[in-house]
Amino acid sequence: MAQRRLGPNYVTAEPMVEALLRQLARMVADELRADVERELRRLAATQLAGNELTCSVTEAAKMLGIDRNTAYAEIHRTGALAGIPVLRIGERYRVSRVAIMQRLMGEQAGEVGTGLLSREEK
């Protein structure tokens, strides 16, 4: 590769290019790793949710480890349960099992802002 004059010394550009390529490769690998981890969490949540796509508020509360009354209070206050939209069908509420599992896996992965209470309320 051609030499470039950088400062008082002659330096080949090749080591600089190699360093930049290594840095770029690390950045791409980190981004791919994050994408793969997100997809694996989504697939695991889907598999754990089973055949039933939705569950009752009582079942959702059990999965989240909270009291059913707390769950209903949260739904009435915000229209959601731990940030998960709740469907109202007639007199019944239904919650997505996949969304619950994704939320729980997000908590385990250390994602912020995914819990029942915001950081300020804790």
Tab-separated table of C-alpha atoms in Angstrom:
chain	number	residue	atom	x	y	z
A	1	MET	CA	0.000	0.000	0.000
A	2	ALA	CA	1.141	3.559	-0.622
A	3	GLN	CA	2.770	5.532	2.126
A	4	ARG	CA	1.355	8.796	3.374
A	5	ARG	CA	3.199	11.465	5.219
A	6	LEU	CA	1.609	11.973	8.640
A	7	GLY	CA	3.514	14.412	10.758
A	8	PRO	CA	7.295	14.225	10.727
A	9	ASN	CA	7.380	10.456	10.097
A	10	TYR	CA	6.365	8.300	7.176
A	11	VAL	CA	3.650	5.862	8.215
A	12	THR	CA	2.016	3.246	6.061
A	13	ALA	CA	-1.738	3.553	5.820
A	14	GLU	CA	-2.164	-0.224	6.035
A	15	PRO	CA	-2.101	-0.520	9.885
A	16	MET	CA	-4.590	2.343	10.152
A	17	VAL	CA	-6.923	0.701	7.641
A	18	GLU	CA	-6.625	-2.637	9.430
A	19	ALA	CA	-7.443	-0.992	12.768
A	20	LEU	CA	-10.492	0.710	11.262
A	21	LEU	CA	-11.638	-2.564	9.698
A	22	ARG	CA	-11.277	-4.365	13.048
A	23	GLN	CA	-13.279	-1.631	14.768
A	24	LEU	CA	-15.982	-1.803	12.087
A	25	ALA	CA	-16.112	-5.605	12.346
A	26	ARG	CA	-16.567	-5.348	16.136
A	27	MET	CA	-19.390	-2.832	15.706
A	28	VAL	CA	-21.164	-5.023	13.143
A	29	ALA	CA	-20.709	-8.126	15.314
A	30	ASP	CA	-22.124	-6.309	18.364
A	31	GLU	CA	-25.157	-5.143	16.387
A	32	LEU	CA	-25.764	-8.620	14.964
A	33	ARG	CA	-25.404	-10.161	18.424
A	34	ALA	CA	-28.014	-7.756	19.800
A	35	ASP	CA	-30.390	-8.562	16.914
A	36	VAL	CA	-29.942	-12.307	17.435
A	37	GLU	CA	-30.517	-11.999	21.196
A	38	ARG	CA	-33.741	-10.016	20.605
A	39	GLU	CA	-34.995	-12.581	18.097
A	40	LEU	CA	-34.134	-15.493	20.401
A	41	ARG	CA	-36.017	-13.839	23.272
A	42	ARG	CA	-39.015	-13.305	20.972
A	43	LEU	CA	-38.958	-16.930	19.786
A	44	ALA	CA	-38.573	-18.243	23.331
A	45	ALA	CA	-41.491	-16.107	24.485
A	46	THR	CA	-43.636	-17.412	21.642
A	47	GLN	CA	-42.772	-21.005	22.486
A	48	LEU	CA	-43.335	-20.514	26.216
A	49	ALA	CA	-46.696	-18.896	25.583
A	50	GLY	CA	-48.041	-22.145	24.143
A	51	ASN	CA	-51.065	-22.552	21.898
A	52	GLU	CA	-53.309	-20.055	23.700
A	53	LEU	CA	-52.377	-16.607	22.458
A	54	THR	CA	-54.172	-14.754	25.243
A	55	CYS	CA	-54.893	-15.325	28.903
A	56	SER	CA	-57.150	-13.894	31.578
A	57	VAL	CA	-56.076	-11.068	33.855
A	58	THR	CA	-55.853	-13.565	36.731
A	59	GLU	CA	-53.467	-15.779	34.726
A	60	ALA	CA	-51.474	-12.742	33.587
A	61	ALA	CA	-51.176	-11.541	37.184
A	62	LYS	CA	-49.842	-14.958	38.234
A	63	MET	CA	-47.297	-14.907	35.406
A	64	LEU	CA	-46.177	-11.423	36.453
A	65	GLY	CA	-46.104	-12.342	40.133
A	66	ILE	CA	-48.636	-9.733	41.216
A	67	ASP	CA	-52.025	-9.829	42.905
A	68	ARG	CA	-55.049	-9.981	40.584
A	69	ASN	CA	-56.547	-6.878	42.266
A	70	THR	CA	-53.330	-4.979	41.553
A	71	ALA	CA	-53.545	-6.118	37.927
A	72	TYR	CA	-57.144	-4.944	37.556
A	73	ALA	CA	-56.326	-1.622	39.223
A	74	GLU	CA	-53.451	-1.087	36.763
A	75	ILE	CA	-55.722	-1.939	33.811
A	76	HIS	CA	-58.427	0.470	34.980
A	77	ARG	CA	-55.853	3.205	35.620
A	78	THR	CA	-53.790	2.887	32.415
A	79	GLY	CA	-55.608	0.535	30.033
A	80	ALA	CA	-52.579	-1.738	30.107
A	81	LEU	CA	-50.884	-4.283	32.364
A	82	ALA	CA	-47.161	-3.708	32.921
A	83	GLY	CA	-47.173	-1.694	29.716
A	84	ILE	CA	-48.843	-4.524	27.773
A	85	PRO	CA	-52.034	-3.521	25.955
A	86	VAL	CA	-55.105	-5.339	27.264
A	87	LEU	CA	-57.960	-6.423	25.001
A	88	ARG	CA	-61.498	-6.005	26.219
A	89	ILE	CA	-63.921	-8.504	24.706
A	90	GLY	CA	-67.405	-7.972	26.059
A	91	GLU	CA	-67.087	-8.033	29.836
A	92	ARG	CA	-63.739	-9.846	29.780
A	93	TYR	CA	-60.165	-8.672	29.533
A	94	ARG	CA	-57.531	-10.686	27.659
A	95	VAL	CA	-53.760	-10.250	27.739
A	96	SER	CA	-51.248	-11.486	25.155
A	97	ARG	CA	-49.176	-14.366	26.551
A	98	VAL	CA	-46.367	-13.645	24.097
A	99	ALA	CA	-46.232	-9.993	25.189
A	100	ILE	CA	-46.069	-11.075	28.846
A	101	MET	CA	-43.217	-13.497	28.151
A	102	GLN	CA	-41.359	-10.888	26.109
A	103	ARG	CA	-41.788	-8.379	28.935
A	104	LEU	CA	-40.509	-10.860	31.508
A	105	MET	CA	-37.539	-11.814	29.336
A	106	GLY	CA	-36.788	-8.141	28.768
A	107	GLU	CA	-36.679	-7.644	32.549
A	108	GLN	CA	-34.246	-10.559	32.887
A	109	ALA	CA	-32.083	-9.085	30.146
A	110	GLY	CA	-31.870	-5.822	32.103
A	111	GLU	CA	-33.942	-3.650	29.785
A	112	VAL	CA	-35.183	-0.521	31.501
A	113	GLY	CA	-38.717	0.773	31.535
A	114	THR	CA	-40.359	-2.612	31.150
A	115	GLY	CA	-41.756	-3.135	34.625
A	116	LEU	CA	-45.132	-2.501	36.195
A	117	LEU	CA	-43.884	0.697	37.817
A	118	SER	CA	-41.638	3.284	36.266
A	119	ARG	CA	-38.263	3.969	37.873
A	120	GLU	CA	-39.611	7.131	39.537
A	121	GLU	CA	-42.466	5.254	41.235
A	122	LYS	CA	-40.274	2.530	42.761
